[in-house]
PDB file of C-alpha atoms in Angstrom:
ATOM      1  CA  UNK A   1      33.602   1.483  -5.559  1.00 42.00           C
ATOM      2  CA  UNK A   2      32.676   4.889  -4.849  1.00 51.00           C
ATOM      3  CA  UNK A   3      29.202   4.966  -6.505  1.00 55.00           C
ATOM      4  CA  UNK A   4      28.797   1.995  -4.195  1.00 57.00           C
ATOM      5  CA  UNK A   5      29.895   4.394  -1.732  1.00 63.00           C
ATOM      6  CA  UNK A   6      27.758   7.121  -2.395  1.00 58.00           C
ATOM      7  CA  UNK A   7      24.582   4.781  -2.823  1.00 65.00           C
ATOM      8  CA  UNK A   8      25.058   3.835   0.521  1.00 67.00           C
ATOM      9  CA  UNK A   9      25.501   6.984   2.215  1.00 64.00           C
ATOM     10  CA  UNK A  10      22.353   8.240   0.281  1.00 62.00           C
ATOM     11  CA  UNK A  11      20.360   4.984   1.408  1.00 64.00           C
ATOM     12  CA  UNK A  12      21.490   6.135   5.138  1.00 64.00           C
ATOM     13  CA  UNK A  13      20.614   9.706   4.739  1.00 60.00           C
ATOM     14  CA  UNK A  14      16.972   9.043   3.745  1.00 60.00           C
ATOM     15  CA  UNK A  15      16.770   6.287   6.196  1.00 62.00           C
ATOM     16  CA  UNK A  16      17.296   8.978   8.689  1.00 58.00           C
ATOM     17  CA  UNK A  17      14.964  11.329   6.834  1.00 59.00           C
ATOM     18  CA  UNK A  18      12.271   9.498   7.274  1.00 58.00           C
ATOM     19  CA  UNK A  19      12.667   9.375  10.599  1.00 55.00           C
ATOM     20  CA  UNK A  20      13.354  12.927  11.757  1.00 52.00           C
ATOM     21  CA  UNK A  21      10.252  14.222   9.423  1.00 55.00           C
ATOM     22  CA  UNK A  22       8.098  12.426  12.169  1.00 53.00           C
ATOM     23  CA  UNK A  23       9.599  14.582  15.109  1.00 50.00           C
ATOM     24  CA  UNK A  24       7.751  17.709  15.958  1.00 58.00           C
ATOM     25  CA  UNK A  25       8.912  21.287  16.112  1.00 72.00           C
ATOM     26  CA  UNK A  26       9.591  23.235  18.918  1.00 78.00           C
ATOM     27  CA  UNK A  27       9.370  27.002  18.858  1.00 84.00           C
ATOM     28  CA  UNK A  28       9.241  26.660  14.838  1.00 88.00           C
ATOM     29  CA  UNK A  29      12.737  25.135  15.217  1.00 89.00           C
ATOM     30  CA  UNK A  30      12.953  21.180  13.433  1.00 83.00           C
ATOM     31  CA  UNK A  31      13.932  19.228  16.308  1.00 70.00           C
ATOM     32  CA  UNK A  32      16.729  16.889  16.109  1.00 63.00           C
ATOM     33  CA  UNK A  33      20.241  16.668  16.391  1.00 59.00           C
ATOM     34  CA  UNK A  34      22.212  14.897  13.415  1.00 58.00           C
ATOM     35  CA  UNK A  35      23.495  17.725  11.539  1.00 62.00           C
ATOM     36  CA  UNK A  36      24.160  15.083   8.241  1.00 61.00           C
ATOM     37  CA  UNK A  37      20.499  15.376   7.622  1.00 68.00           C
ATOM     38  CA  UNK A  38      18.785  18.849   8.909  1.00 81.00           C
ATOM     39  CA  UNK A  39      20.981  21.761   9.983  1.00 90.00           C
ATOM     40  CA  UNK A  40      20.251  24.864  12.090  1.00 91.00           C
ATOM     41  CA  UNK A  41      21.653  27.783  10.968  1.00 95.00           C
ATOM     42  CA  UNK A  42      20.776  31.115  12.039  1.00 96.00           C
ATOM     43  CA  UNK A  43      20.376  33.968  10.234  1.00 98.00           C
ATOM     44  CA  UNK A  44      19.669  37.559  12.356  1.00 98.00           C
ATOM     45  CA  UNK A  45      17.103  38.694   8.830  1.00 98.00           C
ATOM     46  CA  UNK A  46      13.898  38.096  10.020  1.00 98.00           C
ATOM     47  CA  UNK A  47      11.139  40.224  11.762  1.00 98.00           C
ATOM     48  CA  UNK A  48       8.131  39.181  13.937  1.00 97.00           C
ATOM     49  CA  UNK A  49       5.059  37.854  11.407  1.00 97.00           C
ATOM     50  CA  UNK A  50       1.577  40.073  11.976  1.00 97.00           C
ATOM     51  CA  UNK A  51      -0.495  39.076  15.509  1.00 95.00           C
ATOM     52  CA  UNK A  52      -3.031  36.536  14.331  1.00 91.00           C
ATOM     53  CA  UNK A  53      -1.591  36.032  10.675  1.00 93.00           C
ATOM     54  CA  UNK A  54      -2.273  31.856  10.189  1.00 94.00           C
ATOM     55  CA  UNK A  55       0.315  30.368   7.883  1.00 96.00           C
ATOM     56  CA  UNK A  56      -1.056  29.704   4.938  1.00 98.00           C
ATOM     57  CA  UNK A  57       1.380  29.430   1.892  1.00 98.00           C
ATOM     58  CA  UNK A  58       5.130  27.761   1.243  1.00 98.00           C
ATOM     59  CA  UNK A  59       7.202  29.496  -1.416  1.00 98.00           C
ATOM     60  CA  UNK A  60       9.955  27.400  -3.230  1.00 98.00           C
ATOM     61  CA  UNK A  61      12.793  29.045  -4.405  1.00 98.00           C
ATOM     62  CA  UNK A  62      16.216  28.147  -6.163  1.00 98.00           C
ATOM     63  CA  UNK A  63      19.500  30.160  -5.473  1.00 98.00           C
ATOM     64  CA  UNK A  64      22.784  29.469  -6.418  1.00 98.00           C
ATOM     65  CA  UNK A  65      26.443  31.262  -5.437  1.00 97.00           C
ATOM     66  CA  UNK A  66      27.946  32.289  -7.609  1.00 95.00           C
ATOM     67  CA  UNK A  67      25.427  31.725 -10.000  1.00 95.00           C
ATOM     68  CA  UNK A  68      25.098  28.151 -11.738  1.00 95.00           C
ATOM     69  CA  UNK A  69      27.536  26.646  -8.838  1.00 95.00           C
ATOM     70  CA  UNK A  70      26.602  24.263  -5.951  1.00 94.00           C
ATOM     71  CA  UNK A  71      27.316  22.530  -3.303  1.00 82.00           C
ATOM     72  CA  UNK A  72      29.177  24.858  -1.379  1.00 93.00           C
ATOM     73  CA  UNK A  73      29.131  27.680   1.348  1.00 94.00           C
ATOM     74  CA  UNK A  74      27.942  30.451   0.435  1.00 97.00           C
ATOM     75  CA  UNK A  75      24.096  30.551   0.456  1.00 98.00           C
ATOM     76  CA  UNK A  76      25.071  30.121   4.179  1.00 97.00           C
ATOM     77  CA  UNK A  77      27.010  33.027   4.493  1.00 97.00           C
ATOM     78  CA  UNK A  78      24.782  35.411   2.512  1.00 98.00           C
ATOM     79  CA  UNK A  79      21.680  34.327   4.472  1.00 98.00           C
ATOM     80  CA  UNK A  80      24.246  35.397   7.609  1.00 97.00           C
ATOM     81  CA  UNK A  81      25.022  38.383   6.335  1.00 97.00           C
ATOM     82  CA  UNK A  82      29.108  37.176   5.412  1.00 96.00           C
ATOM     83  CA  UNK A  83      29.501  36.749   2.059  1.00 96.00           C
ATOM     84  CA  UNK A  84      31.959  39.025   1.856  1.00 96.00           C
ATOM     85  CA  UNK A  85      34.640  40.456   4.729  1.00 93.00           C
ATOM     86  CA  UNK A  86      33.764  43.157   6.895  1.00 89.00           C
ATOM     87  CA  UNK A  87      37.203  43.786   8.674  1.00 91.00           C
ATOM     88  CA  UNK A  88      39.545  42.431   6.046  1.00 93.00           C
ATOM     89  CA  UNK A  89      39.830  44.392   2.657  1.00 94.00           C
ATOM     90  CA  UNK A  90      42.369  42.249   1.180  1.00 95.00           C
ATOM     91  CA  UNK A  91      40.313  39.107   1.477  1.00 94.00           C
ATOM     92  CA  UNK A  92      37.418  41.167   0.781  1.00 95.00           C
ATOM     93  CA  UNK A  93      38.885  42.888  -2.594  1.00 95.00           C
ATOM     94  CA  UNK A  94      40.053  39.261  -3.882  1.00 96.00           C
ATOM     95  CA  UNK A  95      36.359  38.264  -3.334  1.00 95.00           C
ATOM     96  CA  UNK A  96      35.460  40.844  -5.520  1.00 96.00           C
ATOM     97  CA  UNK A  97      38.167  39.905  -8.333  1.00 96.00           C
ATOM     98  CA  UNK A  98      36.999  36.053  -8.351  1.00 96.00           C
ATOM     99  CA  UNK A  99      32.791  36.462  -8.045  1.00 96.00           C
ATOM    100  CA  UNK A 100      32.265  39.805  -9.528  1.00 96.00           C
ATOM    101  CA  UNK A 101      28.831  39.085  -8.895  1.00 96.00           C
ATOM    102  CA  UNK A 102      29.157  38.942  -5.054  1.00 97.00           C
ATOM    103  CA  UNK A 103      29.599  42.751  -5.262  1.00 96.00           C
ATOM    104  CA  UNK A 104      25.966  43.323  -6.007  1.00 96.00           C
ATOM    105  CA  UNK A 105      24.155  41.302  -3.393  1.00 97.00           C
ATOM    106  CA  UNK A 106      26.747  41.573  -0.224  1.00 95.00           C
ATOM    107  CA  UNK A 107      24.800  44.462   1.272  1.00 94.00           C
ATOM    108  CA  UNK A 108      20.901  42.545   1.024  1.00 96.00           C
ATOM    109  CA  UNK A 109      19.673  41.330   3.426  1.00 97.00           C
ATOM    110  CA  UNK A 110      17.658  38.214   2.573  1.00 98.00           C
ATOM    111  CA  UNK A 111      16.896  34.999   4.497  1.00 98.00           C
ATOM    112  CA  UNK A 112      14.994  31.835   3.915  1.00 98.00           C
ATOM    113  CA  UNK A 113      13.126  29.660   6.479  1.00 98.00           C
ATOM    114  CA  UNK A 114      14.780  26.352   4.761  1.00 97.00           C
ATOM    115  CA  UNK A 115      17.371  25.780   2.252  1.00 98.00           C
ATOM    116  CA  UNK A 116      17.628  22.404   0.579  1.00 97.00           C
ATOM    117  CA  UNK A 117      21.103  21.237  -0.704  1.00 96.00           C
ATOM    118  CA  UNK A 118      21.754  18.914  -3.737  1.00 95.00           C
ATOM    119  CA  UNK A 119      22.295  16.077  -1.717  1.00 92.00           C
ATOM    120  CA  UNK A 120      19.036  16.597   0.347  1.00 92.00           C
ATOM    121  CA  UNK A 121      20.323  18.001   3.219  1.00 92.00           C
ATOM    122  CA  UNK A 122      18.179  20.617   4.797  1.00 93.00           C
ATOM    123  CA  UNK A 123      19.270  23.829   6.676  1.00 95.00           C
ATOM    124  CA  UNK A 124      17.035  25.783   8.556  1.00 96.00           C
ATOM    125  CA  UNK A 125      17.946  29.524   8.951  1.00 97.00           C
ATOM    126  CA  UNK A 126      14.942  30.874  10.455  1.00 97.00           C
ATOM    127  CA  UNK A 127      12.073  30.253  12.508  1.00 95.00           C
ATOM    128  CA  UNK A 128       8.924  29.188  11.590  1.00 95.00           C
ATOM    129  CA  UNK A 129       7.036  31.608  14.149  1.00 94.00           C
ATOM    130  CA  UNK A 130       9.546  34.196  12.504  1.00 97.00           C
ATOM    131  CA  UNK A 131       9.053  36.159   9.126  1.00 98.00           C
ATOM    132  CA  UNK A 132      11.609  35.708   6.736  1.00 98.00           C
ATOM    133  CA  UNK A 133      12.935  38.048   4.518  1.00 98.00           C
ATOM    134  CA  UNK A 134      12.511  35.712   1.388  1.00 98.00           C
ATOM    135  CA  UNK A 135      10.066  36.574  -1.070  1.00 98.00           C
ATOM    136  CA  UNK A 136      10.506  40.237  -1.243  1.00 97.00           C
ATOM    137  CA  UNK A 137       7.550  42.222  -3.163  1.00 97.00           C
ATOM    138  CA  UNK A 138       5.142  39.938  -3.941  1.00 98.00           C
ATOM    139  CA  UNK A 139       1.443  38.908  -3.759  1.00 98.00           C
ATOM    140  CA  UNK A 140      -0.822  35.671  -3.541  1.00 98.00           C
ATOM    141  CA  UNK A 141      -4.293  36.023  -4.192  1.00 97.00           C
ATOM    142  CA  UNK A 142      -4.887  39.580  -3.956  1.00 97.00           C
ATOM    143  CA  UNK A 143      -2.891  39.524  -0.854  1.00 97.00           C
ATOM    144  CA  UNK A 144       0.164  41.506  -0.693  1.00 97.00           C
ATOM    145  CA  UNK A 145       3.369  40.753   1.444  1.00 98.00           C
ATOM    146  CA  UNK A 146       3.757  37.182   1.066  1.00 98.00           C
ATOM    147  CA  UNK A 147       6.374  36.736   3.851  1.00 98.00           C
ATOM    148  CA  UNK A 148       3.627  37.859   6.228  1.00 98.00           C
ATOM    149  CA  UNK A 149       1.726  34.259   5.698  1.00 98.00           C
ATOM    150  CA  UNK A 150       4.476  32.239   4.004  1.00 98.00           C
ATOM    151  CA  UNK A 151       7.337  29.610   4.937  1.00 98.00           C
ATOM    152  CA  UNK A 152      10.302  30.380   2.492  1.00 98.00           C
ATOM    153  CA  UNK A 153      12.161  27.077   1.019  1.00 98.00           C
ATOM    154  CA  UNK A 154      15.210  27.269  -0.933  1.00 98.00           C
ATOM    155  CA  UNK A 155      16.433  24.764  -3.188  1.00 98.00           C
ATOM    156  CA  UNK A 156      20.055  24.852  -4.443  1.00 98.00           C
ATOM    157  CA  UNK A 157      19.695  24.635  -7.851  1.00 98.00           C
ATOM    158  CA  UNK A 158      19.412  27.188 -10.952  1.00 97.00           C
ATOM    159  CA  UNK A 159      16.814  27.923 -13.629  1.00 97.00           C
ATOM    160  CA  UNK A 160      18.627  26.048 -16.343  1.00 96.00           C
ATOM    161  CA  UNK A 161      19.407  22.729 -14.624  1.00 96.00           C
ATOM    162  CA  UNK A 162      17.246  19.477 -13.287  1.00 97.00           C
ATOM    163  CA  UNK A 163      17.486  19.317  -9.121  1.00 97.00           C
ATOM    164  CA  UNK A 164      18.411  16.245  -7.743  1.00 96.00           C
ATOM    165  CA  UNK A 165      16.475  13.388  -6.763  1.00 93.00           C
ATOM    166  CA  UNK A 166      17.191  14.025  -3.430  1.00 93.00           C
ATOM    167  CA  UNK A 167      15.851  17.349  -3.286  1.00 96.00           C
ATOM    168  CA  UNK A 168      12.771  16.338  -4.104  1.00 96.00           C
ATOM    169  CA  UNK A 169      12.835  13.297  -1.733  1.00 92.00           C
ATOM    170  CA  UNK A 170      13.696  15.955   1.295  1.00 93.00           C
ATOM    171  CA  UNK A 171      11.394  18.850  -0.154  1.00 96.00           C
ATOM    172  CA  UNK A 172       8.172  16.093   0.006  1.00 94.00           C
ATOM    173  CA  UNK A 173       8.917  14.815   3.380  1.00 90.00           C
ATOM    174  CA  UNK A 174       9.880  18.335   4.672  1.00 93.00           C
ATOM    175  CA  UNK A 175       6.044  19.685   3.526  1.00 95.00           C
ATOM    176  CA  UNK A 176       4.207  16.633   4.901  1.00 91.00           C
ATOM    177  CA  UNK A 177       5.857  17.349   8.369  1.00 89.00           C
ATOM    178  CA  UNK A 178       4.901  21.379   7.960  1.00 92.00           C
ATOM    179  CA  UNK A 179       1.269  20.299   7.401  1.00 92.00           C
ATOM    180  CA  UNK A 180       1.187  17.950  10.100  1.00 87.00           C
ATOM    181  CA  UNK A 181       2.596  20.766  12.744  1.00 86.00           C
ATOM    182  CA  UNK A 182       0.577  23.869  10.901  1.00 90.00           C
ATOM    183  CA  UNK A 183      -2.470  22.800   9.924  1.00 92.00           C
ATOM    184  CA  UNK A 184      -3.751  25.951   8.044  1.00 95.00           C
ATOM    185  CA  UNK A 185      -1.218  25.331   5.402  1.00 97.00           C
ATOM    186  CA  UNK A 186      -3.087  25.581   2.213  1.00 97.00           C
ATOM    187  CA  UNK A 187      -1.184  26.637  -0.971  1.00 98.00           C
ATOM    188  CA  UNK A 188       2.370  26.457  -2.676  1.00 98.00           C
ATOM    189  CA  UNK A 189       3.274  28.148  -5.076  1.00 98.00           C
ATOM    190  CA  UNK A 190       6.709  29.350  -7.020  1.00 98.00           C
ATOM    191  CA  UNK A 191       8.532  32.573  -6.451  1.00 98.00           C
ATOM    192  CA  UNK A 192       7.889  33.313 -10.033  1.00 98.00           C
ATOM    193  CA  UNK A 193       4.022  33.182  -9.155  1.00 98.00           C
ATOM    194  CA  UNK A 194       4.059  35.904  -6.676  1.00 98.00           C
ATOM    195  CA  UNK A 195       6.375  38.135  -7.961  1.00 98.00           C
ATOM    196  CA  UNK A 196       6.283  37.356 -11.722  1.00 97.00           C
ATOM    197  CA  UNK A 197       7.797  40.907 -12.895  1.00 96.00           C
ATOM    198  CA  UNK A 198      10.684  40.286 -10.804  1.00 97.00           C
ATOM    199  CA  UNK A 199      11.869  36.483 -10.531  1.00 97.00           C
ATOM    200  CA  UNK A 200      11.446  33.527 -12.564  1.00 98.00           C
ATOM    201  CA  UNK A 201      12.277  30.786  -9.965  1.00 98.00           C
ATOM    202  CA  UNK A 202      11.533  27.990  -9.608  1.00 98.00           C
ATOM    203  CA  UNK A 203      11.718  27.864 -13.539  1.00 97.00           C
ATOM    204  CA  UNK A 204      10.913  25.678 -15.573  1.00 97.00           C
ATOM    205  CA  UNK A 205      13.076  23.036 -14.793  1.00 98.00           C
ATOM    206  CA  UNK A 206      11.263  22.214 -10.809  1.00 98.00           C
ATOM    207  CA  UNK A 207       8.684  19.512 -11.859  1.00 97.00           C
ATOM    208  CA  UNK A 208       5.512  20.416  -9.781  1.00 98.00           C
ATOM    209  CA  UNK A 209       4.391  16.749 -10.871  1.00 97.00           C
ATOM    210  CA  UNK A 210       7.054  15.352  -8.966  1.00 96.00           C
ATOM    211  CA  UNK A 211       4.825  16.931  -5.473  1.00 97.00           C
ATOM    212  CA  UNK A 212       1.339  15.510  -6.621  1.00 95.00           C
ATOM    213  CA  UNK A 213       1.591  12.872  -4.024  1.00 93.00           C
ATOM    214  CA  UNK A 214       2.569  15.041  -1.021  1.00 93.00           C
ATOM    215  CA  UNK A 215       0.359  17.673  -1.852  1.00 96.00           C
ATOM    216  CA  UNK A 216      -3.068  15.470  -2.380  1.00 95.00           C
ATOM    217  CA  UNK A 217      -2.128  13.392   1.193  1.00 93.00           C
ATOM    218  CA  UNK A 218      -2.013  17.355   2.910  1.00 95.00           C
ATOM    219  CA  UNK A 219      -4.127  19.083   0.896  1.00 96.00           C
ATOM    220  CA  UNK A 220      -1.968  21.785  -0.249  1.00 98.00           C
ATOM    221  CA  UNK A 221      -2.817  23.198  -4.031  1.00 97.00           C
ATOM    222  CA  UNK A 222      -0.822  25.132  -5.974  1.00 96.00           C
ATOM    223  CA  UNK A 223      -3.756  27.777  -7.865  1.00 93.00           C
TER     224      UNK A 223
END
């Protein structure tokens, strides 16, 4: 019964998908209002992109809190600056004790345009007109800065497991809508590729082949 269950709330959700990937944007903000499928969430890390910069590039990413675990909160919170307690030490201290690893990265301040969860769900944290603080020290084509030109997408997942169907489902219809609304969209490419002394995501488990479609219809290449 409940992987009858869970087919049918998957049939809804990309029922719905398909739908609200039609709807434009407005003021780089997705527009529409069921929070089941596409999510605003704001995050204050962003700056104002370069006057007359076109948008030329999407980045996919994978992240994971604490490492290797999904499906829950806190890719929110650190792209909102609250993965760990500012006021209370105690909570903050027994943080600490259970995700050692939360230490390290509580003081960054990173943020992606779109985050895409396991089940396909999409968050938005940022902006499109706004540059994200996603792909750090990097460069495409002899052009350095990549968040200058680029639309950050993060994709819950790790570099040692398979993403989900759904993902992939979400992350084609979400960059056939970007093309349609910014046409100067040209490239993809993989964190790894523009900062390849520093990150390895994507990694080898994202299977580009599963975007061939997408990407001939909208004429995006990955070089």
């Amino acid at each position: 019964m409940k992987k009858i269950e869970y087919k049918k709330r998957k049939k809804l959700h990309l029922q719905k998908l398909k739908k609200i990937l039609k709807i434009s944007w407005k003021n780089g903000w997705f527009c529409y209002k069921n929070r089941k499928v596409i999510q605003k969430v704001a995050s204050k890390n962003y700056n104002e992109r370069p006057q007359k910069t076109d948008l030329t590039l999407i980045v996919i990413h994978n992240i994971s809190l604490p490492p290797n675990n999904f499906e829950n909160k806190w890719v929110e919170k650190f792209f909102q600056n609250k993965l760990l307690p500012k006021n209370n030490v105690y909570k903050k201290r027994a943080l600490i004790k259970k995700y050692p690893y939360f230490a390290t990265i509580a003081e960054q301040e990173v943020s992606s345009h779109f985050y895409i969860r396991r089940s396909g769900k999409i968050i938005q944290f940022v902006s499109i007109k706004k540059r994200a603080w996603h792909a750090g020290k990097s460069m495409f084509l002899n052009t350095e800065n990549c968040n200058n030109f680029s639309i950050g997408i993060e994709l819950s997942g790790s570099d040692f497991l398979p993403f989900s169907i759904w993902q992939y489902y979400s992350l084609r219809k979400l960059i056939f809508s970007l093309k349609r609304c910014f046409k100067n969209l040209q490239f993809i490419s993989g964190h790894s590729d523009i900062a390849p002394q520093r990150k390895t995501d994507p990694g080898k488990y994202f299977y580009w082949q599963n975007l061939q479609e997408v990407l001939a219809k909208t004429n995006i290449k990955k070089p």
